[in-house]
mmCIF file of C-alpha atoms and ligand atoms in Angstrom:
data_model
loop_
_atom_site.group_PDB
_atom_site.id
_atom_site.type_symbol
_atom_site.label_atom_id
_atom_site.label_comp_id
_atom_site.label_asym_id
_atom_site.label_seq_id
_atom_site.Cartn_x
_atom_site.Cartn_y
_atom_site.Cartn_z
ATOM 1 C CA UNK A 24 54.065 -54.672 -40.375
ATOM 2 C CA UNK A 25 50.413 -56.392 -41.181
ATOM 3 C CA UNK A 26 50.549 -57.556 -45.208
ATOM 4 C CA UNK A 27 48.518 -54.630 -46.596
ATOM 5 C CA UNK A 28 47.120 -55.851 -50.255
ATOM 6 C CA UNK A 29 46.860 -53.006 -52.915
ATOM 7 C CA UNK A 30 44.565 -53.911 -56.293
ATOM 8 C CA UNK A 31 45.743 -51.452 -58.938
ATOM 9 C CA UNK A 32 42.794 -51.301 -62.014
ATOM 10 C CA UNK A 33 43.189 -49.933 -65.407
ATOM 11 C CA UNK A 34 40.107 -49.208 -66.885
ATOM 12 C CA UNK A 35 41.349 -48.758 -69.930
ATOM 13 C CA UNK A 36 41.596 -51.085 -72.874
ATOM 14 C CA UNK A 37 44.505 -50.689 -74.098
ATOM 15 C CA UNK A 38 47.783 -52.065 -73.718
ATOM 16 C CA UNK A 39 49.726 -48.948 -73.297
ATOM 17 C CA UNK A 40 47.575 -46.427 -71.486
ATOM 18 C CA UNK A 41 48.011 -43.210 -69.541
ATOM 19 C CA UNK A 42 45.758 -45.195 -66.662
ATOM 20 C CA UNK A 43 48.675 -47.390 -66.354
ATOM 21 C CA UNK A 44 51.276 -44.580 -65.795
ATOM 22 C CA UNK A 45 49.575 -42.731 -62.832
ATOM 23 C CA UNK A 46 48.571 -45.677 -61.344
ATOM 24 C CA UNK A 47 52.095 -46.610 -61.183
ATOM 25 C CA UNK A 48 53.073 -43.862 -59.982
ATOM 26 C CA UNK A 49 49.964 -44.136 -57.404
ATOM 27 C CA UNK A 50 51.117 -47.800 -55.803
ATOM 28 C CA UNK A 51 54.822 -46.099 -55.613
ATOM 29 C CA UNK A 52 53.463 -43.798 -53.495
ATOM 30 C CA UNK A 53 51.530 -46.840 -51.510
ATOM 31 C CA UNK A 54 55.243 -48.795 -51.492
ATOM 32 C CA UNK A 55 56.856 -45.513 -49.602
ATOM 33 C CA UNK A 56 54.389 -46.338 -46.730
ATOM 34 C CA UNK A 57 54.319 -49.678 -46.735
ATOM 35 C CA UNK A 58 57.714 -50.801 -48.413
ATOM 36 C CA UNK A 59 57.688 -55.107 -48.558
ATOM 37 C CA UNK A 60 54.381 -55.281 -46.617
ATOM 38 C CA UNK A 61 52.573 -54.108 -49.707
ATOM 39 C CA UNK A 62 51.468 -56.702 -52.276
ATOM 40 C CA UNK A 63 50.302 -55.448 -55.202
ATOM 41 C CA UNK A 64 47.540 -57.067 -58.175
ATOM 42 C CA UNK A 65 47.211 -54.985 -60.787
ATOM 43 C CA UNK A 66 44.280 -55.952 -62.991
ATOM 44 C CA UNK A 67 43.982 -54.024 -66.695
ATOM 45 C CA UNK A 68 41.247 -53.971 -69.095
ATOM 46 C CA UNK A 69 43.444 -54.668 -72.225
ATOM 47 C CA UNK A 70 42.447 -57.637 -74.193
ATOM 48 C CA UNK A 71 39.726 -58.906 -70.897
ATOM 49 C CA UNK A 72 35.979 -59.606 -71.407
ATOM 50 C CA UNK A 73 33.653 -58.175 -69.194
ATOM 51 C CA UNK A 74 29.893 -58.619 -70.487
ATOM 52 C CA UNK A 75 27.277 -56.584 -69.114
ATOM 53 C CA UNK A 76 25.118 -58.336 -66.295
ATOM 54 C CA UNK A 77 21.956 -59.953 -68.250
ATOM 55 C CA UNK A 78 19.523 -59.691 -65.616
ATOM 56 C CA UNK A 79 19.243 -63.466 -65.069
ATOM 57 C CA UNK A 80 19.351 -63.243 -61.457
ATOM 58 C CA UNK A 81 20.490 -66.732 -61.715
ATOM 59 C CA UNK A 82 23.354 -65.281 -58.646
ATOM 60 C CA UNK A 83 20.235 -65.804 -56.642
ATOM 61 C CA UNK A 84 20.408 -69.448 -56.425
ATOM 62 C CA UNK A 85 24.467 -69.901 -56.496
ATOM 63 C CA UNK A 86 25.194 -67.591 -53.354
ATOM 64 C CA UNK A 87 26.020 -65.193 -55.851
ATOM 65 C CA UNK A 88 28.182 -66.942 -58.190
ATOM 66 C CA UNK A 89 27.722 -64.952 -61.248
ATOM 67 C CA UNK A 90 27.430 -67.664 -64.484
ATOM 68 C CA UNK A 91 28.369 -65.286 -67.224
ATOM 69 C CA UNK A 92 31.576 -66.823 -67.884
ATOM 70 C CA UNK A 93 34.278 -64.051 -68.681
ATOM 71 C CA UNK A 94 37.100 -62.239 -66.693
ATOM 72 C CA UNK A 95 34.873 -61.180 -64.058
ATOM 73 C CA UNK A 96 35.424 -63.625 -61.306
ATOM 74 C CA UNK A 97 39.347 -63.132 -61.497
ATOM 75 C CA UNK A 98 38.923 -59.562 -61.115
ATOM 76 C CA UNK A 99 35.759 -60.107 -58.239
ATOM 77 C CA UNK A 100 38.377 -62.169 -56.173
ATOM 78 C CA UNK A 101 41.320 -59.690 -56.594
ATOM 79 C CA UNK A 102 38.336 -56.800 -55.296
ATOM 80 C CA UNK A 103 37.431 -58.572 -52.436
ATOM 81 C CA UNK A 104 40.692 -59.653 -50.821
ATOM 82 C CA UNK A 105 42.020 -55.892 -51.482
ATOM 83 C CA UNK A 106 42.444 -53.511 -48.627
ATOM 84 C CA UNK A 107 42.969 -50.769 -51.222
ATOM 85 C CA UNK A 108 41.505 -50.416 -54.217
ATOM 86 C CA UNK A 109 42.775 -47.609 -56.861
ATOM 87 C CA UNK A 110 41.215 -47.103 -59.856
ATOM 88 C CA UNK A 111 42.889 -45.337 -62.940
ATOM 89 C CA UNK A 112 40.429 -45.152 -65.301
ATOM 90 C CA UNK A 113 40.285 -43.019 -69.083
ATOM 91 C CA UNK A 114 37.137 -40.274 -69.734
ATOM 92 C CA UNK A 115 34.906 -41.618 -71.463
ATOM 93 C CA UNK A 116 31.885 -39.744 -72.565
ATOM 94 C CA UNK A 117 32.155 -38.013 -69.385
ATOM 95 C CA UNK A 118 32.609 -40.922 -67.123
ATOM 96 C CA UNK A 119 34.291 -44.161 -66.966
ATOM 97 C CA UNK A 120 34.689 -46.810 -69.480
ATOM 98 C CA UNK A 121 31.634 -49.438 -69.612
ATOM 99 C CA UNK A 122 33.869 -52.330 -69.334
ATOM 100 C CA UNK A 123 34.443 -50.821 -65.671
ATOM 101 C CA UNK A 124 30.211 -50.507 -65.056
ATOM 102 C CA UNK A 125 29.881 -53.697 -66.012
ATOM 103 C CA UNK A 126 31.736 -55.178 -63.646
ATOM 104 C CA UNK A 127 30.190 -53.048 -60.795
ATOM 105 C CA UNK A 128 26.942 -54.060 -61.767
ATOM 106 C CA UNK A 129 27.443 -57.539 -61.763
ATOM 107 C CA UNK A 130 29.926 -57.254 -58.402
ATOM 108 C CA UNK A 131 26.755 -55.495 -56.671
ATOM 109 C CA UNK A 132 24.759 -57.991 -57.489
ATOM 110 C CA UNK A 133 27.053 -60.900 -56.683
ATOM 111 C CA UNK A 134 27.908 -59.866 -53.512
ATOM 112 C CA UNK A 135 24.660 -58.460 -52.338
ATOM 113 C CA UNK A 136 23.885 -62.628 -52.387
ATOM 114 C CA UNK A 137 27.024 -63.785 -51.162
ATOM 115 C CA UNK A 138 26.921 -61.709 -48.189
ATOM 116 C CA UNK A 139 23.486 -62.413 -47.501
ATOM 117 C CA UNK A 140 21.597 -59.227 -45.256
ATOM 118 C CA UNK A 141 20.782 -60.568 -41.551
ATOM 119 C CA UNK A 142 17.971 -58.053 -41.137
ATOM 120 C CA UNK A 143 16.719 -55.737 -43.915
ATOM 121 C CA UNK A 144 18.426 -52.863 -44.542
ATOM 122 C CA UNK A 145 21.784 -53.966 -43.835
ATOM 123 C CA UNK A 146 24.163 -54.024 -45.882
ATOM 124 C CA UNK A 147 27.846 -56.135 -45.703
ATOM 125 C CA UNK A 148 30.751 -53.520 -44.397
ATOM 126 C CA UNK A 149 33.744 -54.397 -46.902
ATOM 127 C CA UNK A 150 35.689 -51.092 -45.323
ATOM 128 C CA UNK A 151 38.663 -50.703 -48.510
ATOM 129 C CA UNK A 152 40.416 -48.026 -48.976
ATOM 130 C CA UNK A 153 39.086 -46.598 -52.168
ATOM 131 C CA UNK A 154 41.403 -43.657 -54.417
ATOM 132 C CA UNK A 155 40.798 -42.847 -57.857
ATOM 133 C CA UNK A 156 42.446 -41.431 -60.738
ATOM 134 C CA UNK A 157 40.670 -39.891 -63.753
ATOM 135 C CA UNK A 158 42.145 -38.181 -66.949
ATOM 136 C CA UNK A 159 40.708 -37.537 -70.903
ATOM 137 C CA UNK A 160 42.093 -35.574 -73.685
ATOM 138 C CA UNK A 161 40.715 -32.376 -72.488
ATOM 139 C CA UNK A 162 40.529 -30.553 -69.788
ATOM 140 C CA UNK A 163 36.935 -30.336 -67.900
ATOM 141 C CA UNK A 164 35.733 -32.588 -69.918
ATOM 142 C CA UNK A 165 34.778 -35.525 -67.444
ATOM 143 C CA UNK A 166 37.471 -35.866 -64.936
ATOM 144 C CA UNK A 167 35.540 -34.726 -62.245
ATOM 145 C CA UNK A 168 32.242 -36.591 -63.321
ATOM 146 C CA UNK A 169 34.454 -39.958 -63.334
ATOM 147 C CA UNK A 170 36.015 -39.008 -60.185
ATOM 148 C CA UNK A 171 32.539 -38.645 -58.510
ATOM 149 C CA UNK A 172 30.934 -41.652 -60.240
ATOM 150 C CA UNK A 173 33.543 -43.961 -58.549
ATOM 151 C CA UNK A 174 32.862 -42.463 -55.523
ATOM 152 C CA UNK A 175 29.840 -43.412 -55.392
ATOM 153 C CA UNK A 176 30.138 -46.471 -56.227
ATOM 154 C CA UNK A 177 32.729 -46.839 -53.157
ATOM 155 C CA UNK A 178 30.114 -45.495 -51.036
ATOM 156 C CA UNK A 179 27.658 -48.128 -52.088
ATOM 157 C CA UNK A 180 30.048 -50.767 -51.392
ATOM 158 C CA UNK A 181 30.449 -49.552 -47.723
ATOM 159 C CA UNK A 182 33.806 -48.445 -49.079
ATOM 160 C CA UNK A 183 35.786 -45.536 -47.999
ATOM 161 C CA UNK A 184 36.941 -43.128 -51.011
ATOM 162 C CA UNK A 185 39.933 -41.069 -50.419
ATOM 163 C CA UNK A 186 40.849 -37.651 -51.678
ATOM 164 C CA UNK A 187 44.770 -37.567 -51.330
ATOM 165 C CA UNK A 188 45.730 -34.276 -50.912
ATOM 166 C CA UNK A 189 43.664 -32.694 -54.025
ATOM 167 C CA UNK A 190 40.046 -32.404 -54.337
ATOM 168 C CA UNK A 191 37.854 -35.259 -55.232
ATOM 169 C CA UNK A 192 41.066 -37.554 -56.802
ATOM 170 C CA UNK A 193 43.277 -37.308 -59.174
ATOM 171 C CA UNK A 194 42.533 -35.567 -62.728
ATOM 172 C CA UNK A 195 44.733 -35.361 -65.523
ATOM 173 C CA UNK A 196 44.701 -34.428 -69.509
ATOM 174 C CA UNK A 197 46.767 -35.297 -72.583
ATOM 175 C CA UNK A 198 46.937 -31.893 -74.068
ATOM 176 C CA UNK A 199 44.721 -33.066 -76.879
ATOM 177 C CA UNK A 200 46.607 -36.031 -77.658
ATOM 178 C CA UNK A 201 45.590 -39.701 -77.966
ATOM 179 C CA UNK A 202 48.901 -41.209 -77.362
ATOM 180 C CA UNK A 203 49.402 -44.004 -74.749
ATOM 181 C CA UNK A 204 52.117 -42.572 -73.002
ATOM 182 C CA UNK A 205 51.262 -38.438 -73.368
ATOM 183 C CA UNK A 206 51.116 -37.818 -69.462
ATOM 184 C CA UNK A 207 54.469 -39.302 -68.863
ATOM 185 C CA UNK A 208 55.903 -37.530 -71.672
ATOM 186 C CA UNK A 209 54.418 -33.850 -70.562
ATOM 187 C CA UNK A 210 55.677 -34.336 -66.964
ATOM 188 C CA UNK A 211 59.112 -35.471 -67.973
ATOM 189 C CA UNK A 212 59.303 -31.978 -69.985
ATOM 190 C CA UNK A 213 58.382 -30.644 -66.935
ATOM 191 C CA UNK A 214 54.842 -29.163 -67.797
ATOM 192 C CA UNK A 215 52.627 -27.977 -64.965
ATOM 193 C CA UNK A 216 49.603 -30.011 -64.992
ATOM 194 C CA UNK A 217 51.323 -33.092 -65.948
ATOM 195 C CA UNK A 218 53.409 -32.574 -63.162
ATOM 196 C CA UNK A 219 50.453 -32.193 -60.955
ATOM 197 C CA UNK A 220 49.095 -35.132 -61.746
ATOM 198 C CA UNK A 221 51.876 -37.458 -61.318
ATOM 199 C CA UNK A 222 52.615 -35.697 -57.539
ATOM 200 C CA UNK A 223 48.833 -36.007 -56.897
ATOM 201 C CA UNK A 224 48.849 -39.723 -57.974
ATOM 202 C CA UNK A 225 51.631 -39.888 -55.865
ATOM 203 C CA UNK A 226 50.110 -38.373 -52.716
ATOM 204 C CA UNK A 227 46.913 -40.371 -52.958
ATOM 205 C CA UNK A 228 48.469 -43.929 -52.804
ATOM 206 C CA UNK A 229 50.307 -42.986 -49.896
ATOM 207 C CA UNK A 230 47.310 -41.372 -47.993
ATOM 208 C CA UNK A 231 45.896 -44.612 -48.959
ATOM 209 C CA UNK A 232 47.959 -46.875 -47.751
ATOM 210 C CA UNK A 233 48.568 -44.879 -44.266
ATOM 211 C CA UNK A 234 44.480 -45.345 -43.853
ATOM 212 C CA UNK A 235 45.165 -48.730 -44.981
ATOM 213 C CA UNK A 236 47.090 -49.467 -42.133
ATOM 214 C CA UNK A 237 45.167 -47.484 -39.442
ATOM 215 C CA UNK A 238 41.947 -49.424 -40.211
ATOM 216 C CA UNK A 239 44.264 -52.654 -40.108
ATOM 217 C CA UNK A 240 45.475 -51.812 -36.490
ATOM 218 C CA UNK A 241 41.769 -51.218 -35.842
ATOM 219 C CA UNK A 242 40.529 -54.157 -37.403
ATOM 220 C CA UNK A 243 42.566 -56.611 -35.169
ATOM 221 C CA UNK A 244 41.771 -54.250 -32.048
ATOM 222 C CA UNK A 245 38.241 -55.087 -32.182
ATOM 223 C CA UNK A 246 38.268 -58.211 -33.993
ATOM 224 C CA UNK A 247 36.396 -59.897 -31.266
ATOM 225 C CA UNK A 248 33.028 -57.648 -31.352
ATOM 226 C CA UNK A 249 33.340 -57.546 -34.723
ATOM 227 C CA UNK A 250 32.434 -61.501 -35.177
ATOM 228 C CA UNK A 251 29.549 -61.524 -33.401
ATOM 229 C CA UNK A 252 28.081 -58.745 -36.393
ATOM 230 C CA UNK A 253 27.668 -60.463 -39.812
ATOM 231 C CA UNK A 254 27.902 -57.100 -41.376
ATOM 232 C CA UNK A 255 32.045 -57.348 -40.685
ATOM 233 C CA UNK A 256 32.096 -60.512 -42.565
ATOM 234 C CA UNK A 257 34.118 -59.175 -45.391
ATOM 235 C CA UNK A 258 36.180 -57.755 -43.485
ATOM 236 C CA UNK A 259 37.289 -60.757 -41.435
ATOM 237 C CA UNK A 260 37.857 -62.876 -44.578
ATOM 238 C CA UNK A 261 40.046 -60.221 -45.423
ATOM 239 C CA UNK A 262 42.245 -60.623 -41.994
ATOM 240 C CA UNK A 263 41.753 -64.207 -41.831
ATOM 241 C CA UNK A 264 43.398 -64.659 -45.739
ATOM 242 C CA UNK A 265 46.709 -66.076 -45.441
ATOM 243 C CA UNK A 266 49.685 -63.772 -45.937
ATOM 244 C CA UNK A 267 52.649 -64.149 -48.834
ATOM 245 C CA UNK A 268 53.452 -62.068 -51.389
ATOM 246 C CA UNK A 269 53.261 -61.912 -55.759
ATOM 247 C CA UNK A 270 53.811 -58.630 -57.270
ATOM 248 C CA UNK A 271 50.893 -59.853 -59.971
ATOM 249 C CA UNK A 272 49.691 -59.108 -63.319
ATOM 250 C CA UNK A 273 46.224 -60.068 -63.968
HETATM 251 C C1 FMN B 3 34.977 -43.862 -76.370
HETATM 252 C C2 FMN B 3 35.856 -42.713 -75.932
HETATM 253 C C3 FMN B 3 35.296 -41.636 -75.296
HETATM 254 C C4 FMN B 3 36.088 -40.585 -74.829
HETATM 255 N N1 FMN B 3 35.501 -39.553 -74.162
HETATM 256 C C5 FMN B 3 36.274 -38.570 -73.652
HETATM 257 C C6 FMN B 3 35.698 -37.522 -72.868
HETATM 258 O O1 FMN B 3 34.497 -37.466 -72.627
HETATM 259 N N2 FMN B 3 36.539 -36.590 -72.360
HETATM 260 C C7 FMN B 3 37.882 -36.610 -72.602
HETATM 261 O O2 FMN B 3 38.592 -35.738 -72.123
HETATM 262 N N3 FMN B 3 38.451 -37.593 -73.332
HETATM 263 C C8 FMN B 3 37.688 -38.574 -73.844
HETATM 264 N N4 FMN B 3 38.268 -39.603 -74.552
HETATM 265 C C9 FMN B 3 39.749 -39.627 -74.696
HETATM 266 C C10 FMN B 3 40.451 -40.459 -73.602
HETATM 267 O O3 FMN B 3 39.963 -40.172 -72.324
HETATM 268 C C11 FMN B 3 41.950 -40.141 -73.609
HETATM 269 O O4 FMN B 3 42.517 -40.501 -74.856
HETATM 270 C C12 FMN B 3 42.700 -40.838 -72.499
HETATM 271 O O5 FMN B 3 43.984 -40.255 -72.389
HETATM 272 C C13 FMN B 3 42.860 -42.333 -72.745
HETATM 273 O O6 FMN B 3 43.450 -42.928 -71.616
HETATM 274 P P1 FMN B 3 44.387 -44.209 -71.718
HETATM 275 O O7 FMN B 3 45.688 -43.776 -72.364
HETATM 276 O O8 FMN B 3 44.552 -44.635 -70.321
HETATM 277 O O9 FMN B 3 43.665 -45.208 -72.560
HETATM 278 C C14 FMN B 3 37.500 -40.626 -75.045
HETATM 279 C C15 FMN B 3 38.056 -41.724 -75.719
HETATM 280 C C16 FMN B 3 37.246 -42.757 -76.161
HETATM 281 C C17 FMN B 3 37.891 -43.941 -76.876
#
């Protein structure tokens, strides 16, 4: 089987986070499609620095090198050479974390020069698999919002956001509680929604990885018509990138 390459992100800051637990439980489901031909990056917010993007537009001149100097490139590089991309990200104020926005507005910008448009209008195809996972201390109190928000931000990267077998993604709550680990310990006492989330988390990295691998057989079926469109650039960097395997922790 092709090397599929899965980037897990934590949005959230901490060291010990609820994010981390369903996205684990997310890239197991990705491993039960993919078993050895997975590698997995996970990248997590705790103790990184991701300024906000200040405008400079200096990425215009350095083929979109951004020159803030923080963890951004480390976590651009793991994005691009992804197939999948899930995101497990905390409710915050009804969305995600600003650490996360930050680094989509400065990725937007970076690669909008580094894959520079042929004609006007178009835009570079980078094709990943996109699933997200979003939970808070209440319920309906953001999941959704988050969930969207992501989504969008797929869609503007020519991405393709999956659903797994719920609605928009994953949601989840902590009952009220701000412990690290409060989703893990609900759905090992067996409580519904906990339970839910975990299965859905589940569910969503394997639908992910199964489109993962049908867009890979595609890919190298029409590889050939695909070079003669810069748009597809991404994506053949992607299958051109040499195979071997870490189980990384960014
Ligand atoms: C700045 C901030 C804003 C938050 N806003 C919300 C919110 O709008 N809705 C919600 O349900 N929880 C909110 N929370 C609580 C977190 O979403 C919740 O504790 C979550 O489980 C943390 O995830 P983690 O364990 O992955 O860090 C907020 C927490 C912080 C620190």
């Amino acid at each position: 089987m092709e090397e599929i390459v899965l980037l897990g992100v934590s949005a959230s800051p901490r060291k010990e986070a609820n994010s981390l637990f369903l996205l684990d439980r997310a890239i197991a489901g990705a491993k039960d499609v993919c078993g050895d031909a997975l590698r997995v990056e996970r990248f997590s917010f705790y103790q990184k620095r991701m300024s906000p993007c200040i405008q400079c537009y200096r990425c215009d001149k350095t083929k979109g090198e951004c020159v803030v100097q923080d963890d951004f490139r480390a976590l651009r590089d793991a994005w691009l050479s992804a197939d999948i991309v899930l995101y497990s990200v905390p409710v915050w104020h009804l969305s995600f974390p600003s650490q996360l926005k930050a680094f989509f507005d400065r990725l937007g910008q970076s690669l909008s020069k580094r894959y520079v448009r042929e004609r006007r209008g178009e835009q570079a195809l980078h094709l990943k698999v996109v699933g997200s996972i979003a939970q808070g201390m209440d319920i309906f109190s953001g999941q959704e919002r988050a969930l969207l928000d992501l989504m969008d931000h797929a869609v503007l990267q020519n991405c393709l956001p999956i659903s797994g077998e719920t609605y928009i993604g994953v949601g989840g709550w902590t009952q009220r509680s701000r412990g690290p680990s409060r989703i893990e310990e609900l759905a090992v006492a067996g409580e519904e929604i906990a339970e839910f989330s975990v299965a859905a988390a589940g569910s969503l990295g394997r639908r992910c990885a199964q489109l993962a691998r049908i867009l890979r057989a595609g890919f190298l079926a029409e590889e050939e018509w695909m070079r003669a469109d810069p748009a597809y650039r991404p994506v053949l960097e992607r299958l051109a990138r040499e195979s071997g395997g870490t189980d990384g922790c960014a």
